[in-house]
Short mmCIF file of C-alpha atoms and ligand atoms in Angstrom, two decimals:
data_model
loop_
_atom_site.label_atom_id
_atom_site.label_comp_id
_atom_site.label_asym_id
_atom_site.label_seq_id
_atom_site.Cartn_x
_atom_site.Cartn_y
_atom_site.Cartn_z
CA UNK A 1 31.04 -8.58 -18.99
CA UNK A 2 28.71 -10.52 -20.99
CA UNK A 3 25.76 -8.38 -22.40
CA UNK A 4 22.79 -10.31 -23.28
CA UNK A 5 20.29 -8.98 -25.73
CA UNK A 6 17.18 -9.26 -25.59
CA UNK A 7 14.48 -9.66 -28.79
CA UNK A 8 13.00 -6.18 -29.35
CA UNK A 9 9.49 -7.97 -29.73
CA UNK A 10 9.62 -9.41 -25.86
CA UNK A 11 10.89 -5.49 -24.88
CA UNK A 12 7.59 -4.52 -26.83
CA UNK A 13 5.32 -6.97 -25.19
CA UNK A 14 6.95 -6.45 -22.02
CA UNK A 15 5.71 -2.35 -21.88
CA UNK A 16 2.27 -3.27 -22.13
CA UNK A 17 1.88 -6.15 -19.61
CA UNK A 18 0.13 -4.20 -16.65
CA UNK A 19 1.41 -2.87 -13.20
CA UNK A 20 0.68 -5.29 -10.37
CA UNK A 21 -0.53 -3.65 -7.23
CA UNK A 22 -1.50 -5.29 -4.28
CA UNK A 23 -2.48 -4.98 -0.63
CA UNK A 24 -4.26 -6.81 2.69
CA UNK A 25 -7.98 -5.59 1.16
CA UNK A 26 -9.10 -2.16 -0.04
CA UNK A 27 -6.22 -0.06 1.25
CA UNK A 28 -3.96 -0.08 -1.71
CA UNK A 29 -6.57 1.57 -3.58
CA UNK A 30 -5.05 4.99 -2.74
CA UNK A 31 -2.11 3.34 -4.12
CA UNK A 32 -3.34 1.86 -6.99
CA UNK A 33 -5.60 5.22 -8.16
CA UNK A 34 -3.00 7.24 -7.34
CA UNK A 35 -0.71 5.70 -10.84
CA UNK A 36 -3.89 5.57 -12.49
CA UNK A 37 -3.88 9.05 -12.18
CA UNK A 38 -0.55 9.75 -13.13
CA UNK A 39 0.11 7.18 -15.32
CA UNK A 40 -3.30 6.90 -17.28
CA UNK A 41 -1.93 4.91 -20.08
CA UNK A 42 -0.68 1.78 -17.64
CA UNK A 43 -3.01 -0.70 -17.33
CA UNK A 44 -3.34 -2.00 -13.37
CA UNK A 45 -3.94 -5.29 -11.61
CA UNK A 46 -5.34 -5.18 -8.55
CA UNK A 47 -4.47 -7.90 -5.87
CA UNK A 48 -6.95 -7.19 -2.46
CA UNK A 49 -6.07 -10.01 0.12
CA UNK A 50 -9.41 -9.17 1.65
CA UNK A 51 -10.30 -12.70 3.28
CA UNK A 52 -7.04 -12.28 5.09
CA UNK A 53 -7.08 -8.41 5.80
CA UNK A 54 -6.16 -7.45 8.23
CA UNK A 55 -2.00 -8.04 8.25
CA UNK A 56 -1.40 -5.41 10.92
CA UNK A 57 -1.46 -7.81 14.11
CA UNK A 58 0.22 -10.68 12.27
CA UNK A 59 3.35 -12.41 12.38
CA UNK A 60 5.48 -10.80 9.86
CA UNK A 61 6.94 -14.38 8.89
CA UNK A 62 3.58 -15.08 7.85
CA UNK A 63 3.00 -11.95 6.14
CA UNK A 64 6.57 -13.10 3.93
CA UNK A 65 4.31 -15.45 2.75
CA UNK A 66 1.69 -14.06 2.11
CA UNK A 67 3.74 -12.03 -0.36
CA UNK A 68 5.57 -14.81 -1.97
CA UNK A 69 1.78 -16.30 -2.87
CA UNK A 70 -0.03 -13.14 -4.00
CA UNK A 71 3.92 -12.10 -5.83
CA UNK A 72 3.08 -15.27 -7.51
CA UNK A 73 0.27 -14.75 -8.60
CA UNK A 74 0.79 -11.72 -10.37
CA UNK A 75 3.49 -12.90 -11.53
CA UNK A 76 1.67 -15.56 -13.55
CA UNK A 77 -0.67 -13.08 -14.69
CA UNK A 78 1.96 -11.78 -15.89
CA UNK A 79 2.83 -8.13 -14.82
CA UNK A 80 5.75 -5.56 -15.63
CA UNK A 81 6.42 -4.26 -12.34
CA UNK A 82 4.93 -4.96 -8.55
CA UNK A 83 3.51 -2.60 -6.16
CA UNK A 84 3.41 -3.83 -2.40
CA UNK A 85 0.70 -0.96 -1.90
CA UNK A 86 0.85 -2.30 1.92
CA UNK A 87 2.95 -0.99 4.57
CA UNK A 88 2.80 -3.80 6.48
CA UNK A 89 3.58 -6.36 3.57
CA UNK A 90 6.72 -3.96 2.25
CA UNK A 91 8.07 -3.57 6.32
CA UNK A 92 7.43 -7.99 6.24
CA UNK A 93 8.57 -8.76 2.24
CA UNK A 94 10.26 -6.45 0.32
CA UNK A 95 13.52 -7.26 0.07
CA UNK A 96 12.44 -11.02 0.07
CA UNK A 97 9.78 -10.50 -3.15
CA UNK A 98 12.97 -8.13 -4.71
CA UNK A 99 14.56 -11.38 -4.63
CA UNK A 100 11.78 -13.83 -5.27
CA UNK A 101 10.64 -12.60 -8.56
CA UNK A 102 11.86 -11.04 -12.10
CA UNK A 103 10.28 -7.54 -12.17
CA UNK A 104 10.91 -4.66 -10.19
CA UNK A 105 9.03 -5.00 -6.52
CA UNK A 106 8.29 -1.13 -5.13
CA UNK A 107 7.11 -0.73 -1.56
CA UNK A 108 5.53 2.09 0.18
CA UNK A 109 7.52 2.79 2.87
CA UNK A 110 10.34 4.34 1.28
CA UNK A 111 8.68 6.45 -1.01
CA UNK A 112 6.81 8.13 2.25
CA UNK A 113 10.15 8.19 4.20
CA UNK A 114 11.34 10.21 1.88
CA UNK A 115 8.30 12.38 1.36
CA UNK A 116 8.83 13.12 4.67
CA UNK A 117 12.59 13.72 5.03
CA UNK A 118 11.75 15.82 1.81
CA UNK A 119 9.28 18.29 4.17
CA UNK A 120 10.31 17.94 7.54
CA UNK A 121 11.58 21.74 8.62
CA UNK A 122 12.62 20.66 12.03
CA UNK A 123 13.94 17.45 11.10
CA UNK A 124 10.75 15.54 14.21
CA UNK A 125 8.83 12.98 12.04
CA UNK A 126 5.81 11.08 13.26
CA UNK A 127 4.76 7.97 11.91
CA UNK A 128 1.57 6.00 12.22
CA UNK A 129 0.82 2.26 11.10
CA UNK A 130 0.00 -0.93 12.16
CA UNK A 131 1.61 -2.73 15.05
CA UNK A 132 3.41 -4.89 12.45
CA UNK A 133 4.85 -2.02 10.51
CA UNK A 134 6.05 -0.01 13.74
CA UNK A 135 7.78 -2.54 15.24
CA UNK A 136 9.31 -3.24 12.75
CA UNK A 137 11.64 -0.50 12.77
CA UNK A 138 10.93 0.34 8.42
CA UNK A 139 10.16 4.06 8.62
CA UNK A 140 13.41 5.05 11.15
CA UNK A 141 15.28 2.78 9.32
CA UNK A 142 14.53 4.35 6.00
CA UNK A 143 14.67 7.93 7.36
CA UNK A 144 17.44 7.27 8.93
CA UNK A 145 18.85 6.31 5.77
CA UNK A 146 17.99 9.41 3.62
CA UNK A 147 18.73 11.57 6.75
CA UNK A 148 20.65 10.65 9.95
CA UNK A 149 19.58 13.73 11.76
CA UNK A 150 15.73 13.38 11.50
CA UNK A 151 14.16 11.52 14.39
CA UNK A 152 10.94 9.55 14.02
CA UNK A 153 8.64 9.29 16.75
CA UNK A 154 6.24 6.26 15.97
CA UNK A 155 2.56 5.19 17.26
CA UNK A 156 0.76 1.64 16.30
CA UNK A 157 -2.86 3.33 15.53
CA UNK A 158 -4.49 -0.20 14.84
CA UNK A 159 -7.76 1.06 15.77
CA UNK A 160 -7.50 3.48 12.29
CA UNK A 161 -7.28 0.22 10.55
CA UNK A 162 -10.88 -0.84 12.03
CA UNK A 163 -12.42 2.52 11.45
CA UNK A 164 -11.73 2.55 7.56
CA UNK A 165 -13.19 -0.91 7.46
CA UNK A 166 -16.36 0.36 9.91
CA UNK A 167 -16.50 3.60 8.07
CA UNK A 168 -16.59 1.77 4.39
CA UNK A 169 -19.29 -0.11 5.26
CA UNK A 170 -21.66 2.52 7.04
CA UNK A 171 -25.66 1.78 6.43
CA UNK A 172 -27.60 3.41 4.17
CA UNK A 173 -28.58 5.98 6.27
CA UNK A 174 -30.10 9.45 4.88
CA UNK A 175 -26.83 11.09 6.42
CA UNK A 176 -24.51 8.28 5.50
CA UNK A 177 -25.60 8.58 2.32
CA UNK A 178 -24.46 12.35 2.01
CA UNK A 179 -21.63 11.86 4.25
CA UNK A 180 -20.65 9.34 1.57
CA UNK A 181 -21.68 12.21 -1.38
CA UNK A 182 -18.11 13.90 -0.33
CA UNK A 183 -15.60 11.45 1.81
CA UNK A 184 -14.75 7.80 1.41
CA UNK A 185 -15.60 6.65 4.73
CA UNK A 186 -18.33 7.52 7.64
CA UNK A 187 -16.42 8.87 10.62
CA UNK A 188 -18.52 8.63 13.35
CA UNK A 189 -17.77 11.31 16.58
CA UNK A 190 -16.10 8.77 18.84
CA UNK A 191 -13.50 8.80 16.32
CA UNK A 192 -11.67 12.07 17.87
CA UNK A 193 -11.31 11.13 21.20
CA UNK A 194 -9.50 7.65 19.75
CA UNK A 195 -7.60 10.23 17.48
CA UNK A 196 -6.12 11.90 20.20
CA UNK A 197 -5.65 9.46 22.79
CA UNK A 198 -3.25 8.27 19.68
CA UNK A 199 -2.09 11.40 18.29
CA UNK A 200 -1.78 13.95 21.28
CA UNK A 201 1.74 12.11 22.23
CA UNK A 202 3.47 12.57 18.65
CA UNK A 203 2.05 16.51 18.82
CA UNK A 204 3.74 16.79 22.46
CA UNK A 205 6.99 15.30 20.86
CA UNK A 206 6.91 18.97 18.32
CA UNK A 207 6.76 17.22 14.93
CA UNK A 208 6.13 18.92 11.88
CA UNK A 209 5.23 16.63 9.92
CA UNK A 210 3.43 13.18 10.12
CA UNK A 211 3.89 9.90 7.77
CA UNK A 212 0.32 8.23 7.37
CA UNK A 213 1.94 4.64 7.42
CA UNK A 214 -0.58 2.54 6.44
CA UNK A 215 -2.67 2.59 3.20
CA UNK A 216 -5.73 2.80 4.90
CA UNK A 217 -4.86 5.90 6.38
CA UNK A 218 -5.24 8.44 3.16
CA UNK A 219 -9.14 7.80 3.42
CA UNK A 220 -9.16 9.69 7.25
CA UNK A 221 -6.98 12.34 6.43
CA UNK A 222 -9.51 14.99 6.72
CA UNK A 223 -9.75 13.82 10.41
CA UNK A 224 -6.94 12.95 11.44
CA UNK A 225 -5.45 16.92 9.93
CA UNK A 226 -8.21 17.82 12.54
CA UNK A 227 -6.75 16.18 15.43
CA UNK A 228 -3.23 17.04 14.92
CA UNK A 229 -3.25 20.96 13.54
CA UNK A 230 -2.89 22.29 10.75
CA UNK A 231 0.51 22.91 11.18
CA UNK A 232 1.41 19.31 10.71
CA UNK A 233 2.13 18.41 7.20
CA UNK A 234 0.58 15.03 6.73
CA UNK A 235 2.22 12.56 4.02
CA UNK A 236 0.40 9.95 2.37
CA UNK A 237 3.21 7.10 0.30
CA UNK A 238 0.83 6.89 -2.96
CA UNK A 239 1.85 9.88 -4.79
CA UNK A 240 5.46 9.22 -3.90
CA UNK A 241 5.01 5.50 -4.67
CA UNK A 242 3.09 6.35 -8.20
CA UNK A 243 6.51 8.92 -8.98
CA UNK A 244 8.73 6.12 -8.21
CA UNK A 245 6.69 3.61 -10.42
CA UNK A 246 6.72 6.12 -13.33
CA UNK A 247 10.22 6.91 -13.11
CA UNK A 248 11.27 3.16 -12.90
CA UNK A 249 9.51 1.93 -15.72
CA UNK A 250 10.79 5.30 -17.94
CA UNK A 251 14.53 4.24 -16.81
CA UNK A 252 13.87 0.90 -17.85
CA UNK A 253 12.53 2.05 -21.01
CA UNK A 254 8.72 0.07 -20.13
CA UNK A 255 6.38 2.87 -20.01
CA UNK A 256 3.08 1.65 -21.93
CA UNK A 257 3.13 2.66 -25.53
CA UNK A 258 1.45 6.15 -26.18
CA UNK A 259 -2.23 6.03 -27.42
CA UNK A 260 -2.37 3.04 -25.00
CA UNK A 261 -5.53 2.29 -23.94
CA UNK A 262 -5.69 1.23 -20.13
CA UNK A 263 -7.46 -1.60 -18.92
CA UNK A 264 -8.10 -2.74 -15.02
CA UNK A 265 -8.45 -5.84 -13.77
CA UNK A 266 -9.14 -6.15 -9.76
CA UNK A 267 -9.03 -9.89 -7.82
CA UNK A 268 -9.86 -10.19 -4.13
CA UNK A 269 -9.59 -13.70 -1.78
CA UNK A 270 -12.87 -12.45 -0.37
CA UNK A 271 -16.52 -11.16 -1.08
CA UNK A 272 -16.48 -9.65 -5.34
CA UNK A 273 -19.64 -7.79 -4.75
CA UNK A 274 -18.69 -6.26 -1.47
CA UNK A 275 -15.36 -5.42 -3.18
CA UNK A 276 -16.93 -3.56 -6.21
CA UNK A 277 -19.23 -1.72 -4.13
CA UNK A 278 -16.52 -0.61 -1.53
CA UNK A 279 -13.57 -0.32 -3.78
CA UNK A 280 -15.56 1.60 -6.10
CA UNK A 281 -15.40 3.70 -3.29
CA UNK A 282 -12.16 4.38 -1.99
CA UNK A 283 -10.81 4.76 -5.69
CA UNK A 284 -13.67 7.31 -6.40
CA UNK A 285 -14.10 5.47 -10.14
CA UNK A 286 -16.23 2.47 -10.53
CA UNK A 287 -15.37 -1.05 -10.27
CA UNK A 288 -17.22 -3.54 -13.06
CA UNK A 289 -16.43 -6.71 -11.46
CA UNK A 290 -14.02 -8.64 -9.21
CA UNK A 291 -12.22 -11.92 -9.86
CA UNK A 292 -12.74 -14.25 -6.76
CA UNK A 293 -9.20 -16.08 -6.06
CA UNK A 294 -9.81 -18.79 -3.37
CA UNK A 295 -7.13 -19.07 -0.51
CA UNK A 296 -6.54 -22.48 -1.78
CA UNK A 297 -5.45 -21.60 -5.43
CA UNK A 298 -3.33 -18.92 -3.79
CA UNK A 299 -1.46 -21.33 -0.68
CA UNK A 300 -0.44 -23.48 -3.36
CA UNK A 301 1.01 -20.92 -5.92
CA UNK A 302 4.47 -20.44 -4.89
CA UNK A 303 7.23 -22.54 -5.93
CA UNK A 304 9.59 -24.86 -3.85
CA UNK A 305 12.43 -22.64 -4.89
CA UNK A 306 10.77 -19.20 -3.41
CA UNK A 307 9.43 -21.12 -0.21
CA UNK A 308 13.02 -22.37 0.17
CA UNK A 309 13.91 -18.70 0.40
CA UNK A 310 11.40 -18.47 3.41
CA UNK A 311 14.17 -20.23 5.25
CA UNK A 312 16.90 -17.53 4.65
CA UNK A 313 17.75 -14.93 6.93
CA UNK A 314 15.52 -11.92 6.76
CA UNK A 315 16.75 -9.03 5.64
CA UNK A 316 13.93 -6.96 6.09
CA UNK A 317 13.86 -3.55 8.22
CA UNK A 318 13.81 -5.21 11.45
CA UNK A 319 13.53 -2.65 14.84
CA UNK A 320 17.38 -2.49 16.00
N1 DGL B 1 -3.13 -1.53 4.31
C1 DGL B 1 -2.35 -2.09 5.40
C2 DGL B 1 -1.03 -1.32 5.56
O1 DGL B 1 -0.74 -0.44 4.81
C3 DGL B 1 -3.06 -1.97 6.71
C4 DGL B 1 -4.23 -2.85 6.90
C5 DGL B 1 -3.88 -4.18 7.52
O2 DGL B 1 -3.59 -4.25 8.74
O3 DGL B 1 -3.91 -5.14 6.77
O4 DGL B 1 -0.27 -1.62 6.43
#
């Protein structure tokens, strides 16, 4: 076996390049605060694909590329480690970004399969995301893997998707204004009946606990608990996704140095000022400023050698 060693001063620098975390828009957020919180020495870039947001009804082929472009550009920023703090984009990319680039690529959907596995007591799991990520088979597939004997019951809740967005950008009402004093996003009444025209089905199947399979989905959690019981243990990915970040970089001996002081850096492909004002939101912390990354920079980003791997055989979770 040939052991290559690296110089100790490119291990240094390595440890305090920041964490890469991206998503479709504002999503990831719960993602990205989520190892702010328990990693508060990392510092954290921020990739929202907001121009393009949502990925939930897209081709997944599409979304590969999306991943291999925004991959690419963190990877020129550069970064330690990648985030795909997007269920859709991890069900699409994964593997393929694993592959495409240099430092370790983490998705959410594994980290909340196993959440789940971890505090099922009946071994019935319910899963909600896009239609992208449900048909595409990634949570069954991944419980399946930890745990042949649980069975996931799944539900495309698209509609959650267009509430966050609705929700995050509520007027400046008297009441939305207070509303917006304790919860991340305005849920207006209609929301229940949607809820449970959704939800009612996974209840009647007897799970006990329910995987919130999209990033957006943290930010209705108060609601959605509502609508299915209390009895229902809801699991959001970010805290499991934030362990699995921390643990990866302490195996790989990249954690930042101690004292280190953290700095965050957020880019979107659409509106900065809308971003600051409604990220500053979902991440409860404020947001100083946005970079604005144009589609076109971004199309053109990835090399010939990772669109060649567009070509290959996916080996994504695909729904058997
Ligand atoms: N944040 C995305 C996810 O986790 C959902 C939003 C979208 O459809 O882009 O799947």
């Amino acid at each position: 076996m040939r052991v290559l060693s690296v110089p100790a001063g490119i291990l240094r620098s390595m440890e305090s390049l920041p964490i890469g975390v991206f998503d479709s828009g504002l999503g990831g957020l719960t993602v990205a605060g989520e190892t702010m919180r328990q990693l508060p020495e990392e510092s954290v870039v921020y990739f929202g694909d907001t121009a393009r947001c949502p990925y939930g009804p897209r081709n997944l082929s599409e979304v590969r590329r999306f991943v291999l472009e925004i991959g690419s550009w963190l990877s020129e920023r550069p970064v330690k480690l990648i985030v795909i703090a997007c269920n859709t984009a991890t069900a699409a990319g994964l593997s393929l970004a694993q592959r495409a680039f240099d430092v370790p690529v983490i998705g959410v959907v594994e980290p909340g399969a196993r959440a789940a596995v971890h505090a099922t007591l009946n071994r019935k799991v319910g899963v909600i995301g896009t239609v992208g990520t449900v048909q595409s088979g990634a949570y069954s597939n991944a419980a399946r893997a930890l745990d042949a004997g649980v069975t996931v019951f799944s539900a495309a809740t698209p509609k959650f998707v267009d509430v966050v967005e609705a929700g995050l950008r509520m007027g400046p009402g008297a009441l939305e204004e207070w509303i917006a004093e304790f919860s991340e996003v305005f849920v207006r009444p209609s929301f229940y009946q949607i809820a449970r025209d959704y939800l009612d089905p996974l209840k009647r199947s007897g799970i006990d606990t329910l995987v919130l399979g999209c990033t957006h989905f943290p930010l209705l959690s108060t609601s959605i608990q509502q609508v299915v019981g209390s009895r229902v243990t809801l699991i959001s990915s970010a805290q499991e996704t934030a362990v699995e970040v921390a643990e990866t970089l302490h195996r790989k001996g990249q954690l930042a140095p101690s004292g280190s002081v953290p700095t965050y850096h957020f880019a979107t492909t659409g509106d900065p000022g809308e971003f600051v004002r409604l990220g500053s939101r979902v991440l409860r912390h404020g947001i100083d400023s946005a970079e604005r990354v144009s589609l076109e920079q971004l199309i053109g980003l990835p090399s010939q050698h990772l669109l060649e791997l567009l070509n290959q055989p996916a080996e994504e979770n695909i729904c058997d």
